[in-house]
Amino acid sequence: MVPYILVHALVRFHNLSYSSFFISLHSQLLLCLHLSRSLSNMEPQCLRLLIFGLAFSLMTLLQNPVHASTDPCDFPAIFNFGDSNSDTGGLSAAFGQASSPHGESYFHGPAGRYCDGRLLIDFMAESLGLPYLNAYLDAVGSNFSHGANFATAGSTIRPQNTTLHQSGFSPFSFNVQWYQFHDFHNRSQIFRSKGIFQDLLPKAEDFSRALYTFDIGQNDLTAGYFLNMSTHEVEAYVPDVLDQFKAVVKYIYGEGGRSFWIHNTGPVGCLPYILDRFKITAAQVDKAGCATPFNDVAQYFNRKLKQVVVQLRKDLPLAALTYVDVYSLKYSLYTQPRKHGFAESLRACCGHGGKYNYNMHVGCGGMKTVHGRQVVVGKPCQNPSAWINWDGVHYTQAANKWLFDQIVGGSFSDPPVPLKFACHTHHQSH
């Protein structure tokens, strides 16, 4: 009998789905049965095929219990919480649009995203058959019937005692995003019964059936470094940051939320705005050119975040909590960019000057006065799809699409469930 692991290798090598492999196997079995007329007359070759088919079916059920025994989730809405990695217009609505050339690869102009096009959350919405999420803060042209996005660029889990102008961190920290969601949940149902709002706001039952997504924490780590804290000092406050994260997830559960999709934080030590801003010794640079101390802190945060998720599973018995390891995937982009189809890794596509094409004073779309005239100097590269980093801080649409393609099937999730099955609580690891 062919071992299951060999079947798995064949399926992956030929880029097949298990369902297409099973259909082919099923067709061959039917042909054998038709020719043999009965099990007693079955040729040895066909009998072996039948035994293999039964074994393969059993192993598939054991290896993939969630989607073997349940239907895909029918998420009517997404409610997203986060920072610029998933902000679809929140900060732009509050403080002015992310200017051109942001958005030009897909939206052909500014679209509230700090990217040349779509973000991970956009590809997630697409895959679930939902429209792109409107920012909760955006009052112009928004439709919240399919969910809302509370993320804003620069957001942190723990509130910062600074203004946006002083530090670059958003006043809409995670707890504020929770307040906004709580208010939206209550008031949307009051207004939904009034006129046109019925088509613009989610149904009451959608809140318990929705997917709740989270991508936040990166700015909490960099905030400490920007205050000249040591790596040890940054690590010391991570437990408090995650206590606040855990509290908000519990609040959302209390409001009826049941399906939670939680991204860990990425390798901040590979981002131009970190590499350019801090003094990093040669001994602190890894084979990919990333700053090891910053990535070590990110991995420490992720280990603690995973522990929080495990505890939440115990505390919230009706919740389906999926922890998604985007760190490993993002780091893989930097260590093997060409393998994944990218020509540039550490340099920013859109920026101005320096080793990493990044200047904290003149960002993407930034201008300078030349001979009395304002001239754009923060220009984009010719082919953003070949670059990983967009503007020194954020990923390109192409990188976001590659990341989405890796996480959607559940291969980098705990438990290993595809996005479309993230409402099921089966066989979650502890």
Protein backbone atom coordinates (compact mmCIF):
# COMPACT_ATOMS: atom_id res chain seq x y z
CA MET A 1 0.00 0.00 0.00
CA VAL A 2 1.30 3.44 -0.87
CA PRO A 3 2.09 5.32 2.38
CA TYR A 4 -0.10 8.36 3.09
CA ILE A 5 2.94 10.61 3.29
CA LEU A 6 3.81 9.64 -0.29
CA VAL A 7 0.28 10.56 -1.42
CA HIS A 8 0.69 13.89 0.34
CA ALA A 9 4.00 14.47 -1.47
CA LEU A 10 2.48 13.55 -4.85
CA VAL A 11 -0.47 15.86 -4.29
CA ARG A 12 1.78 18.77 -3.30
CA PHE A 13 4.30 18.12 -6.11
CA HIS A 14 1.63 18.10 -8.81
CA ASN A 15 -0.16 21.08 -7.22
CA LEU A 16 -3.36 19.07 -6.78
CA SER A 17 -6.01 19.39 -4.14
CA TYR A 18 -6.90 16.35 -2.09
CA SER A 19 -10.38 16.51 -3.53
CA SER A 20 -9.12 16.32 -7.14
CA PHE A 21 -6.81 13.43 -6.21
CA PHE A 22 -9.71 11.61 -4.56
CA ILE A 23 -11.97 12.19 -7.59
CA SER A 24 -9.35 10.58 -9.85
CA LEU A 25 -9.02 7.66 -7.46
CA HIS A 26 -12.80 7.31 -7.25
CA SER A 27 -13.08 7.19 -11.06
CA GLN A 28 -10.54 4.38 -11.28
CA LEU A 29 -12.39 2.41 -8.59
CA LEU A 30 -15.69 2.73 -10.45
CA LEU A 31 -14.05 1.47 -13.63
CA CYS A 32 -12.61 -1.52 -11.79
CA LEU A 33 -15.97 -2.36 -10.21
CA HIS A 34 -17.72 -2.05 -13.56
CA LEU A 35 -15.27 -4.43 -15.23
CA SER A 36 -15.21 -6.91 -12.33
CA ARG A 37 -18.99 -6.93 -11.72
CA SER A 38 -18.45 -8.08 -8.12
CA LEU A 39 -15.82 -8.05 -5.35
CA SER A 40 -15.27 -11.80 -5.70
CA ASN A 41 -14.31 -11.42 -9.36
CA MET A 42 -12.18 -8.32 -8.82
CA GLU A 43 -8.69 -8.38 -10.26
CA PRO A 44 -5.85 -8.21 -7.66
CA GLN A 45 -4.79 -4.83 -9.05
CA CYS A 46 -8.31 -3.45 -8.54
CA LEU A 47 -8.56 -4.99 -5.09
CA ARG A 48 -5.33 -3.28 -4.05
CA LEU A 49 -6.71 -0.02 -5.44
CA LEU A 50 -9.89 -0.45 -3.37
CA ILE A 51 -7.92 -1.13 -0.18
CA PHE A 52 -5.71 1.88 -0.88
CA GLY A 53 -8.76 4.05 -1.52
CA LEU A 54 -10.33 3.09 1.80
CA ALA A 55 -7.05 3.68 3.63
CA PHE A 56 -6.56 7.05 1.91
CA SER A 57 -10.09 8.13 2.86
CA LEU A 58 -9.52 7.16 6.48
CA MET A 59 -6.19 8.97 6.67
CA THR A 60 -7.72 12.08 5.10
CA LEU A 61 -10.40 12.11 7.78
CA LEU A 62 -7.77 11.73 10.50
CA GLN A 63 -5.39 14.33 9.05
CA ASN A 64 -8.10 16.89 8.16
CA PRO A 65 -10.85 16.44 10.78
CA VAL A 66 -12.27 19.92 10.44
CA HIS A 67 -13.01 20.11 6.74
CA ALA A 68 -13.64 16.35 6.46
CA SER A 69 -16.50 16.45 8.95
CA THR A 70 -17.93 19.96 8.63
CA ASP A 71 -19.06 22.47 6.05
CA PRO A 72 -17.22 25.71 5.26
CA CYS A 73 -18.19 28.65 7.44
CA ASP A 74 -20.64 31.16 6.05
CA PHE A 75 -19.16 34.35 7.42
CA PRO A 76 -21.60 37.21 6.71
CA ALA A 77 -19.16 39.85 7.96
CA ILE A 78 -15.60 40.59 9.09
CA PHE A 79 -14.73 42.87 11.99
CA ASN A 80 -11.05 43.76 11.88
CA PHE A 81 -8.78 45.25 14.55
CA GLY A 82 -5.20 46.27 13.94
CA ASP A 83 -2.63 48.74 12.67
CA SER A 84 -1.40 49.80 9.23
CA ASN A 85 -0.98 46.19 8.13
CA SER A 86 -4.78 46.05 7.85
CA ASP A 87 -5.92 49.71 7.85
CA THR A 88 -8.26 50.26 4.88
CA GLY A 89 -8.84 53.96 5.53
CA GLY A 90 -9.15 54.64 9.24
CA LEU A 91 -6.17 56.93 9.75
CA SER A 92 -6.81 58.57 6.39
CA ALA A 93 -10.37 59.41 7.45
CA ALA A 94 -9.16 60.93 10.71
CA PHE A 95 -6.03 62.76 9.59
CA GLY A 96 -6.14 63.02 5.80
CA GLN A 97 -5.70 60.57 2.96
CA ALA A 98 -2.59 58.50 2.45
CA SER A 99 -1.43 60.37 -0.63
CA SER A 100 -0.35 59.19 -4.07
CA PRO A 101 1.35 56.92 -5.06
CA HIS A 102 -0.31 54.78 -2.37
CA GLY A 103 -2.98 52.59 -3.95
CA GLU A 104 -1.91 53.05 -7.54
CA SER A 105 -1.21 49.39 -8.43
CA TYR A 106 -4.80 48.33 -7.90
CA PHE A 107 -7.07 51.22 -6.94
CA HIS A 108 -5.33 53.64 -9.33
CA GLY A 109 -5.16 56.27 -6.62
CA PRO A 110 -5.21 56.75 -2.84
CA ALA A 111 -7.53 54.24 -1.11
CA GLY A 112 -6.73 54.71 2.57
CA ARG A 113 -4.09 51.97 2.50
CA TYR A 114 -0.37 52.35 3.13
CA CYS A 115 0.46 50.09 0.22
CA ASP A 116 0.54 50.22 -3.56
CA GLY A 117 -2.64 48.12 -3.60
CA ARG A 118 -4.43 45.50 -1.53
CA LEU A 119 -3.64 44.29 1.96
CA LEU A 120 -3.93 40.85 3.52
CA ILE A 121 -7.37 41.74 4.89
CA ASP A 122 -8.53 42.64 1.37
CA PHE A 123 -7.53 39.24 0.01
CA MET A 124 -9.21 37.58 2.98
CA ALA A 125 -12.46 39.41 2.29
CA GLU A 126 -12.25 38.48 -1.40
CA SER A 127 -11.78 34.80 -0.59
CA LEU A 128 -14.84 34.81 1.66
CA GLY A 129 -16.96 36.44 -1.02
CA LEU A 130 -17.25 39.72 0.87
CA PRO A 131 -16.64 43.31 -0.30
CA TYR A 132 -13.56 45.14 0.96
CA LEU A 133 -14.00 46.45 4.49
CA ASN A 134 -14.79 50.11 4.99
CA ALA A 135 -13.04 51.87 7.84
CA TYR A 136 -15.31 52.54 10.82
CA LEU A 137 -14.02 56.11 10.91
CA ASP A 138 -14.81 56.78 7.25
CA ALA A 139 -18.15 58.57 6.97
CA VAL A 140 -18.06 58.97 3.18
CA GLY A 141 -19.53 56.24 1.01
CA SER A 142 -19.19 53.44 3.56
CA ASN A 143 -21.31 50.31 3.75
CA PHE A 144 -20.99 48.30 6.94
CA SER A 145 -23.50 45.56 6.15
CA HIS A 146 -20.61 43.12 5.65
CA GLY A 147 -18.52 44.28 8.61
CA ALA A 148 -16.26 47.14 9.62
CA ASN A 149 -12.57 47.85 10.00
CA PHE A 150 -11.42 49.46 13.25
CA ALA A 151 -7.71 49.29 12.43
CA THR A 152 -5.70 52.46 11.97
CA ALA A 153 -2.09 52.93 10.89
CA GLY A 154 0.18 53.47 13.87
CA SER A 155 -2.14 51.73 16.34
CA THR A 156 -0.78 49.90 19.36
CA ILE A 157 -2.33 47.47 21.82
CA ARG A 158 -1.24 49.54 24.81
CA PRO A 159 -2.21 53.25 24.66
CA GLN A 160 0.72 55.59 24.05
CA ASN A 161 1.10 58.80 26.05
CA THR A 162 2.00 60.78 22.95
CA THR A 163 0.23 62.49 20.07
CA LEU A 164 0.34 61.30 16.47
CA HIS A 165 2.46 64.32 15.57
CA GLN A 166 4.97 63.62 18.35
CA SER A 167 5.54 59.91 17.84
CA GLY A 168 3.69 58.72 14.76
CA PHE A 169 1.52 56.40 16.85
CA SER A 170 -2.23 56.48 16.42
CA PRO A 171 -4.56 57.65 19.21
CA PHE A 172 -6.84 54.75 18.21
CA SER A 173 -5.19 52.07 20.30
CA PHE A 174 -6.68 48.60 20.68
CA ASN A 175 -8.86 49.54 23.63
CA VAL A 176 -10.25 52.50 21.69
CA GLN A 177 -11.00 50.21 18.75
CA TRP A 178 -12.91 48.01 21.21
CA TYR A 179 -14.92 51.03 22.45
CA GLN A 180 -15.75 51.86 18.84
CA PHE A 181 -16.85 48.30 18.10
CA HIS A 182 -18.98 48.14 21.24
CA ASP A 183 -20.71 51.40 20.30
CA PHE A 184 -21.13 50.26 16.69
CA HIS A 185 -22.66 46.97 17.79
CA ASN A 186 -25.28 48.67 19.93
CA ARG A 187 -26.11 51.70 17.80
CA SER A 188 -26.15 49.86 14.47
CA GLN A 189 -29.17 47.87 15.60
CA ILE A 190 -31.03 51.00 16.68
CA PHE A 191 -30.50 52.69 13.32
CA ARG A 192 -30.88 49.58 11.17
CA SER A 193 -34.65 49.78 11.47
CA LYS A 194 -34.67 53.30 10.06
CA GLY A 195 -34.92 53.78 6.30
CA ILE A 196 -31.84 53.19 4.17
CA PHE A 197 -29.71 52.02 7.11
CA GLN A 198 -31.13 48.52 6.77
CA ASP A 199 -28.92 48.01 3.72
CA LEU A 200 -25.87 49.70 5.25
CA LEU A 201 -25.59 48.02 8.66
CA PRO A 202 -25.15 44.37 9.72
CA LYS A 203 -27.99 42.23 11.06
CA ALA A 204 -28.03 41.46 14.77
CA GLU A 205 -27.19 37.79 14.19
CA ASP A 206 -24.21 38.67 11.99
CA PHE A 207 -22.16 39.68 15.03
CA SER A 208 -22.07 36.14 16.40
CA ARG A 209 -21.51 34.59 12.96
CA ALA A 210 -18.82 37.04 11.83
CA LEU A 211 -15.08 36.49 11.58
CA TYR A 212 -13.06 38.66 13.98
CA THR A 213 -9.54 39.34 12.68
CA PHE A 214 -6.54 40.79 14.50
CA ASP A 215 -3.16 42.04 13.27
CA ILE A 216 -1.63 44.29 15.91
CA GLY A 217 1.39 44.46 18.21
CA GLN A 218 4.29 45.49 15.95
CA ASN A 219 4.06 49.13 16.99
CA ASP A 220 4.08 48.21 20.68
CA LEU A 221 7.55 46.78 20.20
CA THR A 222 8.99 49.62 18.15
CA ALA A 223 7.48 52.19 20.54
CA GLY A 224 9.88 51.08 23.27
CA TYR A 225 12.90 51.30 20.99
CA PHE A 226 11.87 54.77 19.85
CA LEU A 227 11.98 55.75 23.55
CA ASN A 228 15.58 54.44 23.71
CA MET A 229 14.62 51.36 25.73
CA SER A 230 16.86 48.31 25.66
CA THR A 231 15.73 44.97 24.26
CA HIS A 232 15.40 43.68 27.82
CA GLU A 233 13.18 46.63 28.76
CA VAL A 234 10.96 46.08 25.71
CA GLU A 235 10.57 42.40 26.52
CA ALA A 236 9.69 43.28 30.10
CA TYR A 237 6.49 45.07 29.13
CA VAL A 238 5.29 42.50 26.58
CA PRO A 239 3.24 40.55 29.19
CA ASP A 240 1.32 43.71 30.08
CA VAL A 241 0.68 44.43 26.38
CA LEU A 242 -0.70 40.93 25.89
CA ASP A 243 -2.83 41.11 29.03
CA GLN A 244 -4.55 44.07 27.42
CA PHE A 245 -4.92 42.14 24.16
CA LYS A 246 -6.46 39.21 26.00
CA ALA A 247 -8.91 41.48 27.82
CA VAL A 248 -10.26 42.96 24.57
CA VAL A 249 -10.71 39.53 22.97
CA LYS A 250 -12.72 38.52 26.03
CA TYR A 251 -14.84 41.67 25.72
CA ILE A 252 -15.61 40.84 22.08
CA TYR A 253 -16.52 37.28 23.10
CA GLY A 254 -18.88 38.84 25.64
CA GLU A 255 -20.52 40.74 22.79
CA GLY A 256 -21.17 37.46 20.96
CA GLY A 257 -17.97 37.07 18.90
CA ARG A 258 -17.05 33.41 18.39
CA SER A 259 -14.58 33.11 15.46
CA PHE A 260 -11.17 34.73 16.01
CA TRP A 261 -8.33 34.80 13.44
CA ILE A 262 -5.17 36.18 15.10
CA HIS A 263 -1.96 37.05 13.22
CA ASN A 264 1.31 37.14 15.11
CA THR A 265 3.71 40.01 14.47
CA GLY A 266 6.28 40.07 11.69
CA PRO A 267 10.10 40.34 11.59
CA VAL A 268 10.40 44.05 12.35
CA GLY A 269 14.18 43.75 12.14
CA CYS A 270 13.89 43.33 8.37
CA LEU A 271 12.05 46.61 7.76
CA PRO A 272 13.95 49.59 6.30
CA TYR A 273 12.55 52.05 8.84
CA ILE A 274 14.21 50.01 11.60
CA LEU A 275 17.43 49.23 9.74
CA ASP A 276 17.87 52.87 8.76
CA ARG A 277 16.96 54.45 12.10
CA PHE A 278 18.95 52.40 14.61
CA LYS A 279 22.66 51.68 14.96
CA ILE A 280 23.10 48.00 14.22
CA THR A 281 26.48 46.29 14.42
CA ALA A 282 27.70 43.76 11.86
CA ALA A 283 27.41 41.02 14.47
CA GLN A 284 23.71 41.82 14.87
CA VAL A 285 22.92 41.36 11.17
CA ASP A 286 21.78 37.91 10.04
CA LYS A 287 22.25 36.16 6.68
CA ALA A 288 19.20 37.94 5.23
CA GLY A 289 20.49 41.37 6.25
CA CYS A 290 17.95 41.74 9.07
CA ALA A 291 18.63 43.06 12.57
CA THR A 292 18.60 40.07 14.92
CA PRO A 293 17.79 41.87 18.22
CA PHE A 294 14.56 43.30 16.83
CA ASN A 295 13.50 39.99 15.36
CA ASP A 296 14.29 38.23 18.63
CA VAL A 297 11.89 40.55 20.42
CA ALA A 298 9.22 39.91 17.79
CA GLN A 299 9.62 36.16 18.27
CA TYR A 300 9.43 36.57 22.04
CA PHE A 301 6.20 38.51 21.60
CA ASN A 302 4.86 35.76 19.35
CA ARG A 303 5.67 32.99 21.82
CA LYS A 304 3.82 34.87 24.53
CA LEU A 305 0.92 35.65 22.17
CA LYS A 306 0.55 31.96 21.38
CA GLN A 307 0.40 31.22 25.11
CA VAL A 308 -2.35 33.82 25.45
CA VAL A 309 -4.32 32.16 22.64
CA VAL A 310 -3.99 28.78 24.37
CA GLN A 311 -5.29 30.29 27.60
CA LEU A 312 -8.17 32.01 25.80
CA ARG A 313 -9.26 28.62 24.43
CA LYS A 314 -9.64 27.45 27.99
CA ASP A 315 -11.38 30.64 29.13
CA LEU A 316 -13.72 30.93 26.14
CA PRO A 317 -15.10 27.43 25.49
CA LEU A 318 -17.43 28.45 22.65
CA ALA A 319 -14.76 30.34 20.72
CA ALA A 320 -12.78 29.13 17.70
CA LEU A 321 -9.38 30.81 18.00
CA THR A 322 -6.89 30.46 15.15
CA TYR A 323 -3.30 31.61 15.66
CA VAL A 324 -1.60 32.42 12.33
CA ASP A 325 2.18 32.44 12.03
CA VAL A 326 2.78 35.24 9.54
CA TYR A 327 6.24 35.83 11.05
CA SER A 328 7.70 32.67 9.53
CA LEU A 329 6.29 33.51 6.11
CA LYS A 330 7.45 37.11 6.12
CA TYR A 331 10.91 36.09 7.24
CA SER A 332 11.01 33.52 4.45
CA LEU A 333 10.45 36.34 1.97
CA TYR A 334 13.63 38.02 3.18
CA THR A 335 15.77 34.89 3.32
CA GLN A 336 14.66 33.54 -0.08
CA PRO A 337 13.18 36.43 -2.07
CA ARG A 338 13.99 35.05 -5.53
CA LYS A 339 12.56 31.65 -4.72
CA HIS A 340 9.26 33.40 -4.02
CA GLY A 341 9.40 35.58 -7.13
CA PHE A 342 10.86 38.83 -5.78
CA ALA A 343 13.93 40.71 -6.97
CA GLU A 344 14.24 43.16 -4.05
CA SER A 345 13.90 42.42 -0.37
CA LEU A 346 15.28 44.97 2.11
CA ARG A 347 15.06 48.15 0.03
CA ALA A 348 11.82 50.13 -0.16
CA CYS A 349 10.12 50.40 -3.54
CA CYS A 350 8.80 53.88 -2.80
CA GLY A 351 11.14 56.24 -1.01
CA HIS A 352 14.07 58.57 -1.31
CA GLY A 353 17.76 57.94 -0.86
CA GLY A 354 19.98 55.98 1.48
CA LYS A 355 21.00 52.33 1.59
CA TYR A 356 17.40 51.17 1.89
CA ASN A 357 15.76 53.86 -0.25
CA TYR A 358 14.17 55.13 2.95
CA ASN A 359 14.26 58.55 4.56
CA MET A 360 12.21 59.16 7.70
CA HIS A 361 11.92 62.85 6.78
CA VAL A 362 10.91 62.33 3.14
CA GLY A 363 8.64 59.31 2.78
CA CYS A 364 6.77 57.70 -0.08
CA GLY A 365 5.16 60.50 -2.06
CA GLY A 366 7.25 63.05 -0.18
CA MET A 367 8.17 66.39 -1.72
CA LYS A 368 11.06 68.82 -1.59
CA THR A 369 11.38 72.42 -2.65
CA VAL A 370 13.70 72.69 -5.63
CA HIS A 371 14.30 76.15 -7.14
CA GLY A 372 11.16 77.43 -5.45
CA ARG A 373 8.95 74.61 -6.71
CA GLN A 374 7.56 71.56 -4.88
CA VAL A 375 8.91 68.41 -6.50
CA VAL A 376 8.00 64.81 -5.67
CA VAL A 377 11.16 62.96 -4.66
CA GLY A 378 9.63 59.99 -2.84
CA LYS A 379 8.86 58.15 -6.05
CA PRO A 380 7.82 54.51 -6.50
CA CYS A 381 9.90 51.90 -8.29
CA GLN A 382 8.90 50.87 -11.80
CA ASN A 383 7.68 47.39 -10.90
CA PRO A 384 6.32 47.12 -7.33
CA SER A 385 5.32 43.49 -7.93
CA ALA A 386 9.01 42.55 -7.84
CA TRP A 387 9.56 44.19 -4.46
CA ILE A 388 8.68 42.96 -0.97
CA ASN A 389 8.71 46.29 0.83
CA TRP A 390 6.59 49.17 -0.36
CA ASP A 391 7.56 52.28 1.61
CA GLY A 392 10.05 51.21 4.25
CA VAL A 393 7.37 50.13 6.72
CA HIS A 394 4.72 48.21 4.79
CA TYR A 395 4.56 45.34 2.32
CA THR A 396 3.69 45.60 -1.36
CA GLN A 397 0.45 44.23 -2.75
CA ALA A 398 2.45 41.42 -4.39
CA ALA A 399 3.99 40.42 -1.05
CA ASN A 400 0.58 40.60 0.64
CA LYS A 401 -0.90 38.34 -2.05
CA TRP A 402 1.91 35.83 -1.63
CA LEU A 403 1.40 35.84 2.15
CA PHE A 404 -2.33 35.34 1.74
CA ASP A 405 -1.82 32.41 -0.61
CA GLN A 406 0.27 30.69 2.07
CA ILE A 407 -2.06 31.27 5.04
CA VAL A 408 -5.48 30.74 3.45
CA GLY A 409 -5.16 26.95 3.45
CA GLY A 410 -4.27 26.72 7.15
CA SER A 411 -0.70 25.42 6.73
CA PHE A 412 0.66 28.13 9.02
CA SER A 413 -2.22 28.15 11.49
CA ASP A 414 -2.76 26.59 14.89
CA PRO A 415 -4.99 24.63 14.63
CA PRO A 416 -4.18 23.97 10.92
CA VAL A 417 -7.58 24.97 9.55
CA PRO A 418 -8.23 26.90 6.33
CA LEU A 419 -9.69 30.38 6.57
CA LYS A 420 -13.10 29.18 5.37
CA PHE A 421 -13.28 26.72 8.29
CA ALA A 422 -12.17 29.13 11.00
CA CYS A 423 -15.54 29.03 12.78
CA HIS A 424 -15.03 25.41 13.87
CA THR A 425 -13.49 24.49 17.21
CA HIS A 426 -12.47 20.91 16.28
CA HIS A 427 -9.13 19.59 17.46
CA GLN A 428 -7.50 22.85 18.51
CA SER A 429 -4.06 22.32 20.03
CA HIS A 430 -3.35 23.35 23.58
